[in-house]
Coordinates of C-alpha atoms in Angstrom, one line a residue:
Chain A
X1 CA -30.7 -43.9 -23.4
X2 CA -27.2 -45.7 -22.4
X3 CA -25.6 -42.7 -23.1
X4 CA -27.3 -40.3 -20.7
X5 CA -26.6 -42.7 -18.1
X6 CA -22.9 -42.9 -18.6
X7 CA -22.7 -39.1 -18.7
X8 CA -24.4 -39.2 -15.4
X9 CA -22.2 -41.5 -13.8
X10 CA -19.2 -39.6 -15.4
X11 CA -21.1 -36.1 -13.8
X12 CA -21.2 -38.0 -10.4
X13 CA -17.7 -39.1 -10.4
X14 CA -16.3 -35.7 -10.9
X15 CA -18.2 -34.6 -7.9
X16 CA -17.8 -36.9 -5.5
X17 CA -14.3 -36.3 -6.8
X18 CA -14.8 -32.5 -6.1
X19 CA -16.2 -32.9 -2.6
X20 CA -13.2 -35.2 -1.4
X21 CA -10.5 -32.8 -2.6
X22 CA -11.2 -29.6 0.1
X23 CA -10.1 -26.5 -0.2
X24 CA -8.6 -24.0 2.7
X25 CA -7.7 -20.2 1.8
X26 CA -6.2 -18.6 5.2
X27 CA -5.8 -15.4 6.3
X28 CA -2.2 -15.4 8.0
X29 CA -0.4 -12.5 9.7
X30 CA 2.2 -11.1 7.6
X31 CA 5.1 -12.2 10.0
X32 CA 4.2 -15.9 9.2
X33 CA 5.0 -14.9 5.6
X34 CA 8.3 -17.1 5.1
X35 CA 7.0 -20.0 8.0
X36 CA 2.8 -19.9 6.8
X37 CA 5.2 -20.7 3.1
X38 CA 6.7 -23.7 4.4
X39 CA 4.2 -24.7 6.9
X40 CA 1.4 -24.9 4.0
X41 CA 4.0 -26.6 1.3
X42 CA 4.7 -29.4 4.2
X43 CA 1.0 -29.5 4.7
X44 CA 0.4 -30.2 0.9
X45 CA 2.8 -32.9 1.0
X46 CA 1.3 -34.7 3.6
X47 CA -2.7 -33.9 2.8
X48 CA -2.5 -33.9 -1.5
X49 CA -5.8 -33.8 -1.6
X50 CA -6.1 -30.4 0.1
X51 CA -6.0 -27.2 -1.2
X52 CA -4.7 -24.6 0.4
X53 CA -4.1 -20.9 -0.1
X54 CA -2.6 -18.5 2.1
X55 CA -2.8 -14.6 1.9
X56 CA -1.1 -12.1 4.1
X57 CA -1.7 -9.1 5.4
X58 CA -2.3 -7.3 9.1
X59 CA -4.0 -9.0 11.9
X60 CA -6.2 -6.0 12.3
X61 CA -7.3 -5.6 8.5
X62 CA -8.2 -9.6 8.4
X63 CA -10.3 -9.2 11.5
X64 CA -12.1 -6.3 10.2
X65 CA -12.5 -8.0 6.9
X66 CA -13.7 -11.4 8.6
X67 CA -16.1 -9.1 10.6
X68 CA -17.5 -8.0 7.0
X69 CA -18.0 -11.9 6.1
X70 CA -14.6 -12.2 4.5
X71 CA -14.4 -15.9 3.0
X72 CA -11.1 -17.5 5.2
X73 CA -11.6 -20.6 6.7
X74 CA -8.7 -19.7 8.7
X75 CA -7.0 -17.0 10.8
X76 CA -3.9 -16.4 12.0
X77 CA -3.4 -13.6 14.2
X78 CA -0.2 -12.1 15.3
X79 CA -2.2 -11.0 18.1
X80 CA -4.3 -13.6 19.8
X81 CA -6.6 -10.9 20.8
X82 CA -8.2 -10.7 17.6
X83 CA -9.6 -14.1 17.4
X84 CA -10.4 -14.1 21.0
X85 CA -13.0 -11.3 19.9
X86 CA -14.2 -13.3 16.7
X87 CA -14.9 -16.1 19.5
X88 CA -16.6 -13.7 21.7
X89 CA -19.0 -12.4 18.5
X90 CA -19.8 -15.9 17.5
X91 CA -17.8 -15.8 14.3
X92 CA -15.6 -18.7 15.0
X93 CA -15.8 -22.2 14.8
X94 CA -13.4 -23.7 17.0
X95 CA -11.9 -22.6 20.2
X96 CA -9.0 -19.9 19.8
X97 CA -5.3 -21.7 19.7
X98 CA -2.5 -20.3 20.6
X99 CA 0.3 -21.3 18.3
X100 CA 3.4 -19.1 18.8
X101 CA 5.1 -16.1 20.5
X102 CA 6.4 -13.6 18.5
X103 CA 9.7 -11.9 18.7
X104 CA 10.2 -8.3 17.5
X105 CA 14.4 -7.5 16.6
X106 CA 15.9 -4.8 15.3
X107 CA 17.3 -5.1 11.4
X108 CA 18.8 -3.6 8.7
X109 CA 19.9 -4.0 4.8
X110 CA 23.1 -1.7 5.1
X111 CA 24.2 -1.1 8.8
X112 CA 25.5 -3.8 10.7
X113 CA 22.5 -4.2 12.8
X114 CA 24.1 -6.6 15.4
X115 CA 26.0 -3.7 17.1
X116 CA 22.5 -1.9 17.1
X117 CA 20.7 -1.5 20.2
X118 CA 17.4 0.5 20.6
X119 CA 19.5 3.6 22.4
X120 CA 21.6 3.7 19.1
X121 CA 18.2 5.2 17.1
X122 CA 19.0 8.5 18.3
X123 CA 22.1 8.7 16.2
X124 CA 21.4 11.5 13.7
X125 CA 23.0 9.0 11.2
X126 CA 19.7 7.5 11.4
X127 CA 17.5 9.1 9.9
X128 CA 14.4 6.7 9.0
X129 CA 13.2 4.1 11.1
X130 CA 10.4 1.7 9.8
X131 CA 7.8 0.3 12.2
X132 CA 4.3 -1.7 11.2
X133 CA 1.6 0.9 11.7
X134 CA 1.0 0.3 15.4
X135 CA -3.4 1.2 15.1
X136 CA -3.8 -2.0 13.2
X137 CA -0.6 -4.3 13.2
X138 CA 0.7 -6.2 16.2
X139 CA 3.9 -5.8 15.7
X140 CA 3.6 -2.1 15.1
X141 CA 2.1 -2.0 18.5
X142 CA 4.7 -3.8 20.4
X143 CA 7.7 -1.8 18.7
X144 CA 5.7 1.2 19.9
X145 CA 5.4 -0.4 23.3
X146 CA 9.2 -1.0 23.5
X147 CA 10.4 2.6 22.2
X148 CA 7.9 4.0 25.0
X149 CA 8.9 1.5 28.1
X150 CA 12.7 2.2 27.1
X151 CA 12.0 6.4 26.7
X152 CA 12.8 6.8 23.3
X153 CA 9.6 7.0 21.7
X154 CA 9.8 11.0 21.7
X155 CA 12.9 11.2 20.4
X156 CA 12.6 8.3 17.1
X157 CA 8.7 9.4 17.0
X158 CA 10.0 12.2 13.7
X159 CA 12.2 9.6 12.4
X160 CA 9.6 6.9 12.0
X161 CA 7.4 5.4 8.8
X162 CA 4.8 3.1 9.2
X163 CA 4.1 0.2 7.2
X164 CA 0.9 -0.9 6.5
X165 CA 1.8 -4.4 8.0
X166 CA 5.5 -5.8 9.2
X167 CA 5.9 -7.3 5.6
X168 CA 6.2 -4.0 3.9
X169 CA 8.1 -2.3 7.3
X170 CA 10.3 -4.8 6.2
X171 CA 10.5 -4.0 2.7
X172 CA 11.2 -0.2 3.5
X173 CA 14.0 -1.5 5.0
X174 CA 15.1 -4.0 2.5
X175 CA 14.7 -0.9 -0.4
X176 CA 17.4 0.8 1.6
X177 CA 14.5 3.4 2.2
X178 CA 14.7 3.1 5.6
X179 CA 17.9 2.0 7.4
X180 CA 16.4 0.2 10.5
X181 CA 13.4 -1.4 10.9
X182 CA 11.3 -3.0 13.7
X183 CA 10.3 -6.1 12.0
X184 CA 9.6 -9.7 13.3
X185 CA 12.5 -12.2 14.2
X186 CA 10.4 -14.9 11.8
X187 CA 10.8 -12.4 9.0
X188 CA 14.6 -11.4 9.9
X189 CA 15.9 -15.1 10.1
X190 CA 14.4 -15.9 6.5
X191 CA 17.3 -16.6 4.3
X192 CA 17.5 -13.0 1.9
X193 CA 16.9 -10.9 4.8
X194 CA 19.8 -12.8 6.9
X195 CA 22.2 -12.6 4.5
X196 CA 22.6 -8.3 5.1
X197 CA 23.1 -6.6 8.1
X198 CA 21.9 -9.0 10.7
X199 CA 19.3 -8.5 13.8
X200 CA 19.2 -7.2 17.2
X201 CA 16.8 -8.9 19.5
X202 CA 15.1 -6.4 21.3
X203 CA 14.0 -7.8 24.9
X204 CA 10.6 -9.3 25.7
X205 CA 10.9 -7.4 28.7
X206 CA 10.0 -4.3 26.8
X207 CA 6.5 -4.9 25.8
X208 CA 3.6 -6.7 26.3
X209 CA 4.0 -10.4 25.1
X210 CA 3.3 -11.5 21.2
X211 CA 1.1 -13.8 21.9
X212 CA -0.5 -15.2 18.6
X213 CA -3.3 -17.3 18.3
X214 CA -5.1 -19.2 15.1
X215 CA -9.0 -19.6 14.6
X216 CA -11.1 -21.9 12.3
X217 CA -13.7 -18.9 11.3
X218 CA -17.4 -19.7 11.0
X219 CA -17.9 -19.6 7.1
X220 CA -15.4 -23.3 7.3
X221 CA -17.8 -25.1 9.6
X222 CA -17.8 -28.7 8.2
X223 CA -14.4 -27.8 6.1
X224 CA -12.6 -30.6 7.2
X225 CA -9.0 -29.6 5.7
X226 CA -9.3 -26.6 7.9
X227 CA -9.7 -29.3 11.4
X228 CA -6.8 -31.5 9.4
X229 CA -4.8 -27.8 9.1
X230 CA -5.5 -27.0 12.9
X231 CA -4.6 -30.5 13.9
X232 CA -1.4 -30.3 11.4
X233 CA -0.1 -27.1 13.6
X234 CA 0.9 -29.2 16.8
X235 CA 2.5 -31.8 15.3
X236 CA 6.3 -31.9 15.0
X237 CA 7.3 -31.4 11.6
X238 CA 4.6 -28.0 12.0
X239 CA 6.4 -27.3 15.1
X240 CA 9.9 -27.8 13.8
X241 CA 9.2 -25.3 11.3
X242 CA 7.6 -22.8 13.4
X243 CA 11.1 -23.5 16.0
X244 CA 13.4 -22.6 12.8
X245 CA 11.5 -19.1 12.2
X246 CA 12.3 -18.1 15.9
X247 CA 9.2 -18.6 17.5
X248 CA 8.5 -19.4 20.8
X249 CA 5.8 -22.4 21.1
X250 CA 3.1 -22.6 23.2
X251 CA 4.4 -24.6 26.6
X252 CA 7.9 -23.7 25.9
X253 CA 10.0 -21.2 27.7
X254 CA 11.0 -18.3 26.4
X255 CA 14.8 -18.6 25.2
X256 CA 16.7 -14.6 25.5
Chain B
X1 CA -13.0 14.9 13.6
X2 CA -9.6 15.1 15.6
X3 CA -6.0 16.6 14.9
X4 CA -5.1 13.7 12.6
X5 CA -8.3 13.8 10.2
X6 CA -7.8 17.8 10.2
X7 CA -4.0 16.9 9.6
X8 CA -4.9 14.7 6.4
X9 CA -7.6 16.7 5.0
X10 CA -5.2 19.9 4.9
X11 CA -1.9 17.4 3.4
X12 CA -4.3 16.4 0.8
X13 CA -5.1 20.0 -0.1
X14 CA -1.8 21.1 0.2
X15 CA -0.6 18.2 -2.1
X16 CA -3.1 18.6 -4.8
X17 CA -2.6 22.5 -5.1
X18 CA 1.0 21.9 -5.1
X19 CA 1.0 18.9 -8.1
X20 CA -1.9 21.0 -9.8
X21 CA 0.0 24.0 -10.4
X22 CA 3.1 22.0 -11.4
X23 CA 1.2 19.8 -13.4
X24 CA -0.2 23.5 -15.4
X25 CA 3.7 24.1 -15.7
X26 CA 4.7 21.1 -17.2
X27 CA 1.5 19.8 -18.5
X28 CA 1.3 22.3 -20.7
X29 CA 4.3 22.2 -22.7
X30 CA 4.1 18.6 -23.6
X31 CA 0.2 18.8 -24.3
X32 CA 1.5 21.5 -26.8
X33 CA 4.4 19.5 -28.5
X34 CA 1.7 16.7 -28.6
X35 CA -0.8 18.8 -30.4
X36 CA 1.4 20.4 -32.8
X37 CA 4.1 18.0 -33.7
X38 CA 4.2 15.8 -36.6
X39 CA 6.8 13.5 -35.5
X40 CA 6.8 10.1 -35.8
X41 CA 7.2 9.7 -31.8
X42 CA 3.9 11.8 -30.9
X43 CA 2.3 8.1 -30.7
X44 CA 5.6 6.9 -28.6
X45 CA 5.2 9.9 -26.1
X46 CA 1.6 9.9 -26.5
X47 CA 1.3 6.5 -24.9
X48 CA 4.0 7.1 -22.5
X49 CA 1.7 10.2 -21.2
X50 CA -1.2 7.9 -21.1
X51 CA 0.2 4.5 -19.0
X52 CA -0.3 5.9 -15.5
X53 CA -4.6 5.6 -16.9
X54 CA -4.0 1.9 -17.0
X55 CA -0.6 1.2 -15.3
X56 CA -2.2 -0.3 -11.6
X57 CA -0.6 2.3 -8.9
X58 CA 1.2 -0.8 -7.5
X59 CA 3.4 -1.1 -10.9
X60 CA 4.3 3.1 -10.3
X61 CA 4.6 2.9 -6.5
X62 CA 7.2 -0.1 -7.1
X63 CA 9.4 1.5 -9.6
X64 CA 9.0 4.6 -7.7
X65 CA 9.9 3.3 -4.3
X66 CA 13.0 1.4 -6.1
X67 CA 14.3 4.3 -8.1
X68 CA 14.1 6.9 -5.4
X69 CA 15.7 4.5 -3.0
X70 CA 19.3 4.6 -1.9
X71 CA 20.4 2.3 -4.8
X72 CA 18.4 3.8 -6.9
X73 CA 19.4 6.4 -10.1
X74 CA 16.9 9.1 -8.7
X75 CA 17.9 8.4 -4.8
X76 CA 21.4 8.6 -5.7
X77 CA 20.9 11.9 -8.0
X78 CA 18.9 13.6 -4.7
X79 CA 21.5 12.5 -2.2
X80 CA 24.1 13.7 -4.6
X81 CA 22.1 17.4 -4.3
X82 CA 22.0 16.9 -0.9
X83 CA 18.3 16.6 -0.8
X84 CA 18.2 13.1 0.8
X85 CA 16.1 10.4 -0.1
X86 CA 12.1 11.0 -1.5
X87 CA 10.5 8.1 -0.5
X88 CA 8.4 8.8 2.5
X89 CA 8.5 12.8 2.3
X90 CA 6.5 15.2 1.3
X91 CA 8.2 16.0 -2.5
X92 CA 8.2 12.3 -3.3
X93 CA 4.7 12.7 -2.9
X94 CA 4.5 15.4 -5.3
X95 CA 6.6 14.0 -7.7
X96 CA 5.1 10.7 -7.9
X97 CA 1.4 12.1 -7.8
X98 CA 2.9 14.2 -11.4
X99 CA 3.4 11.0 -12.7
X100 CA 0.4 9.3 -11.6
X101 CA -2.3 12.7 -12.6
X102 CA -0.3 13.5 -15.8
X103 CA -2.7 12.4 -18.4
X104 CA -5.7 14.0 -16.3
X105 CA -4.0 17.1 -17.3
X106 CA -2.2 16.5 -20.4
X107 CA -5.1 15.0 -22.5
X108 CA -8.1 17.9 -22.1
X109 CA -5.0 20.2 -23.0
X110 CA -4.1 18.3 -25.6
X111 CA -7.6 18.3 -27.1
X112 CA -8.2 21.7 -26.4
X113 CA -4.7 23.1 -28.2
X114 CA -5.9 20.4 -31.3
X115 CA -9.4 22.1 -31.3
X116 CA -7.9 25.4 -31.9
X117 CA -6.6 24.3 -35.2
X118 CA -3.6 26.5 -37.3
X119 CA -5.8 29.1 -39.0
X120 CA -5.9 31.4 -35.4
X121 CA -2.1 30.8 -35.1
X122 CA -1.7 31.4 -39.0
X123 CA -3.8 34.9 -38.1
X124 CA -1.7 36.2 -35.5
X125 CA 1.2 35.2 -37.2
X126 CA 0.3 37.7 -40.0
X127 CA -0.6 40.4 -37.3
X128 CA 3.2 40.0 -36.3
X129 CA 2.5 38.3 -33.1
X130 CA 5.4 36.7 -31.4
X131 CA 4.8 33.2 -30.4
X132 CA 4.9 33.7 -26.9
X133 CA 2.4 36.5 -27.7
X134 CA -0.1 34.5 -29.6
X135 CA 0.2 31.6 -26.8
X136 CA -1.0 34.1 -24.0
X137 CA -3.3 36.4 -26.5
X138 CA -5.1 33.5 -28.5
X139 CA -3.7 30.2 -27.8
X140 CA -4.9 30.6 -23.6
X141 CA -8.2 32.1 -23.9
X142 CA -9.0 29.5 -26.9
X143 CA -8.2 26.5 -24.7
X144 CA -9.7 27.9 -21.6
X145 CA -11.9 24.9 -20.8
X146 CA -9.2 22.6 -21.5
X147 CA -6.9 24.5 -18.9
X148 CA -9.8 24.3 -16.4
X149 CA -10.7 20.6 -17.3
X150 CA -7.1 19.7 -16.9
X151 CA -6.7 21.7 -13.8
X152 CA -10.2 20.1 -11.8
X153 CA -9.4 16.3 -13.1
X154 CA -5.6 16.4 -12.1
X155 CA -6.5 18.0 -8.6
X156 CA -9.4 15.5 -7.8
X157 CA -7.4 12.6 -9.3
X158 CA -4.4 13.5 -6.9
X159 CA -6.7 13.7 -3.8
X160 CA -8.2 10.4 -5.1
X161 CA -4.8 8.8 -4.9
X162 CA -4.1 5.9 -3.0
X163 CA -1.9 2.7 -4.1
X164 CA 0.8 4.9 -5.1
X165 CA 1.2 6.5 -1.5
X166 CA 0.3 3.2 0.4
X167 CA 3.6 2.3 -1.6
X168 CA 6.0 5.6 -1.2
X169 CA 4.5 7.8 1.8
X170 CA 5.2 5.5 5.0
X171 CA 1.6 7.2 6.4
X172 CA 3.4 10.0 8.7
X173 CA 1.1 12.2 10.3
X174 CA 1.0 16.0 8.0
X175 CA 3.8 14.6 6.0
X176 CA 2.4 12.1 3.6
X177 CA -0.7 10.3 5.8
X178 CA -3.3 11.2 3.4
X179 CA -6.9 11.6 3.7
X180 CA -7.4 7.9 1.3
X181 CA -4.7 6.4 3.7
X182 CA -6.3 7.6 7.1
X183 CA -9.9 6.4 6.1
X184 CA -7.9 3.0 5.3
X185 CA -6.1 2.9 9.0
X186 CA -9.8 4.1 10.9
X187 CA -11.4 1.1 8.8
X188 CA -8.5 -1.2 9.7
X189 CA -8.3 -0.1 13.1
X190 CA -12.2 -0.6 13.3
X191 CA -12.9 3.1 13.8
X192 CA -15.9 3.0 11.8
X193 CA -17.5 6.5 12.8
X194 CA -13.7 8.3 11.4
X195 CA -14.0 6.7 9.0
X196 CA -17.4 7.6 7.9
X197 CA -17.0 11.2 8.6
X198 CA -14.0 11.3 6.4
X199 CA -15.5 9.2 3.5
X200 CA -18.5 11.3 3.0
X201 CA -16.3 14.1 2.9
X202 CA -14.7 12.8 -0.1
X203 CA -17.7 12.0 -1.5
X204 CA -19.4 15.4 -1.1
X205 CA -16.0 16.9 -2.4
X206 CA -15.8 14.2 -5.2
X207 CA -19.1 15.1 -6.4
X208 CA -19.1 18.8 -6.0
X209 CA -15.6 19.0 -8.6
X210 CA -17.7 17.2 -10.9
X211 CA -20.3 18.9 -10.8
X212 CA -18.8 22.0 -11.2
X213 CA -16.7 20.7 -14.2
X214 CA -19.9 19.5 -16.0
X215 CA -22.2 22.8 -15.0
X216 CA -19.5 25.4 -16.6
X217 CA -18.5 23.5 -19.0
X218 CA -21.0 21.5 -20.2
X219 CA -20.2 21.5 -23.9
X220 CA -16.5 21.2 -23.8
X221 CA -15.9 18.6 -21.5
X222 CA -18.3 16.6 -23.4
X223 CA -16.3 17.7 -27.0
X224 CA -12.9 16.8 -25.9
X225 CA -13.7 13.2 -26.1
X226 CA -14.6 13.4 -29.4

């Protein structure tokens, strides 16, 4: 039977073959939509045999969804809460990382949003302002943090729509639907969104700090892309890329 | 259940009744032309009718959110009337749940008005009935179970909507934060007992308007799928 046994050795190739090339799907808050892009693609480069997926969406919905034994190998959280309580409930493998601290700015498609201060979303020219949905979104909740500490919440609160995450608050705003949105620096500096209307940055001193934080989750035990990933995020081209989306890295100090 | 649920449950209500009855309005009209005509686009408008049953609610809420948008034909239109923009109001709701429960309502009154057939038209016509007449006097109490199918599925199909307002509503509290939206935020948000409370509700309610459809009208629902 020489043929059986080439087939074999053919079958065994392919899946040693299979076993060396890993793949990594992650779960990546919606602000690292544009960086999470160019972070992955510099990845790939690098690690060819890897392959990795990325899906967005609110911190809050992937925690509840990796709570239900969603299949990510990794997390990363806009707010580094979320995978401290994975950790806590044994659903992690790995320590939780910080990676970055977020920046939430004012922005707009049609107004020219650098003359736009928080005080100026009274104006009854305004007449729709986006924020991410503050029960499950990070972001949402730090907008809502900063209205409140600078006494404007109950004023802008009948003027506000919620997105489901800061990806579509953005994209209210981009749609012209709303004409300012609290959104995240990260997403505001990407190229299409700079080129109209510009950002405001509204002051850290406002809210409680976006500190975001990445897990390896449980079901990626033994996945070793997902170490290689983890290890990939404090090296310098990762952090170079992270820098050029307007975060704040972990040891640095915080610019404005 | 707190102010919120309360708040959802009666916006869904509210929105439902509203698109039902305008749905009843409209609806009927174009089942009517679609049962009667002979012209070579009844297959063109037929189908047009029929996409929100297989379009995904993504592919509506997209065009919707773009077209009713500042630089959009419909946003400009409604800012020209001085109505403002739809997108995250109450209307744009309505407007885009007509467009998304249209063939709920259009199809069982289409089936129904094709059911009757020409001979009772033919018959009042000879008894000098006006057409308007024989619509109220034979055409209405003929189609009955198609106006009360049509009626049940496009209410329940507008409470059942979700993707669509995800897209358009912007999830303000008792203006377009729906009861499918709020179950979505208390699961996101972890709040699984809010979330329970409100889900069987739909689920009782779900099953109740079906139930009902199929006990009174046993036969006919089952015939207009013939």
């Amino acid at each position: 039977m020489p043929y059986l046994r080439t087939i074999l050795a053919v079958c065994a190739t392919v899946l040693s073959f299979a076993a060396q090339a890993e793949k990594l799907t992650i779960a990546a808050a919606a602000d690292l939509k544009f960086a999470m892009d160019d972070l992955a693609n510099t990845y790939r480069k690098a690690n060819p045999g890897d392959e990795v997926d990325v899906i967005y969406g609110s911190s809050g919905k992937f925690h509840t969804q990796i709570r239900q034994g969603a299949p990510y190998d990794m997390f990363f959280s806009a707010d580094i809460g979320f995978p401290r309580e994975l950790v806590a409930s044994g659903l992690a493998a790995s320590e939780v990382k910080p990676y970055a601290v977020g920046r939430i700015v004012l922005w707009s498609g049609s107004l020219d949003a650098t003359k736009i201060t928080l005080a100026s979303l009274t104006d009854p020219k305004i007449t729709r302002i986006a924020i991410a949905n503050p029960k499950h979104a990070p972001y949402g909740k730090r907008a809502e943090e900063a209205l409140k500490t600078a006494g404007l919440w109950e004023k802008v609160e009948p003027k506000l729509v919620y997105g489901e995450n800061i990806a579509q608050t953005a994209q209210y705003v981009q749609t012209g639907n709303a004409q300012v949105g609290v959104i995240a620096l990260s997403l505001a500096v990407n190229a299409e969104l700079a080129s109209k209307g510009g950002y405001w940055m509204i002051p850290d001193n406002l809210h409680q700090p976006l500190e975001q934080g990445f897990v390896i989750i449980k079901h990626a035990q033994g996945n070793a892309a997902a170490k290689r990933f983890a290890d990939y995020m404090g090296t310098k081209p990762a952090r170079t890329v992270m820098t050029k989306y307007g975060f704040v890295l972990p040891g640095e100090v915080t610019g404005k | 259940m707190d102010a919120n649920d309360l708040g959802a449950i009666w916006l869904t209500l509210k929105l439902a009744s509203v698109v039902t009855i305008l749905l009843l309005l409209f609806g009927t009209p174009i089942a009517w032309w679609l049962a009667r005509t002979r012209s070579k686009l009844k297959g063109v408008f037929g189908a047009v009718v029929a996409l929100p049953l297989v379009l995904p609610p993504t592919v509506l809420g997209f065009y919707l959110l773009l077209a009713m948008g500042p630089n959009g034909l419909v946003g400009k239109f409604t800012e020209w009337l001085g109505l403002g923009l739809l997108p995250f109001t109450f209307p744009g709701l309505v407007i885009a749940s007509v467009f998304y429960s249209l063939p709920f309502m259009v199809q069982p009154l289409q089936n129904a008005f094709e059911a009757i057939g020409d001979r009772p038209l033919e018959v009042a016509a000879t008894l000098r009935a006006s057409p308007w007449d024989t619509f109220w006097s034979v055409v209405v109490p003929l189609a009955k179970p198609g106006f009360l199918s049509g009626a049940v599925l496009a209410f329940a199909h507008t409470v059942g909507e979700f993707g669509v307002v995800l897209m358009i509503g912007g999830n303000i509290p008792n203006k377009t934060r729906v009861v499918s939206v709020q179950i979505y935020d208390h699961v996101e948000a972890l709040e699984y007992t809010q979330a329970h409370v409100l889900a069987a509700c739909m689920l009782v309610f779900s099953f109740l308007v079906l139930l009902t459809l199929y006990t009174l009208n046993p036969n006919k629902v089952k015939g207009r799928e013939q």
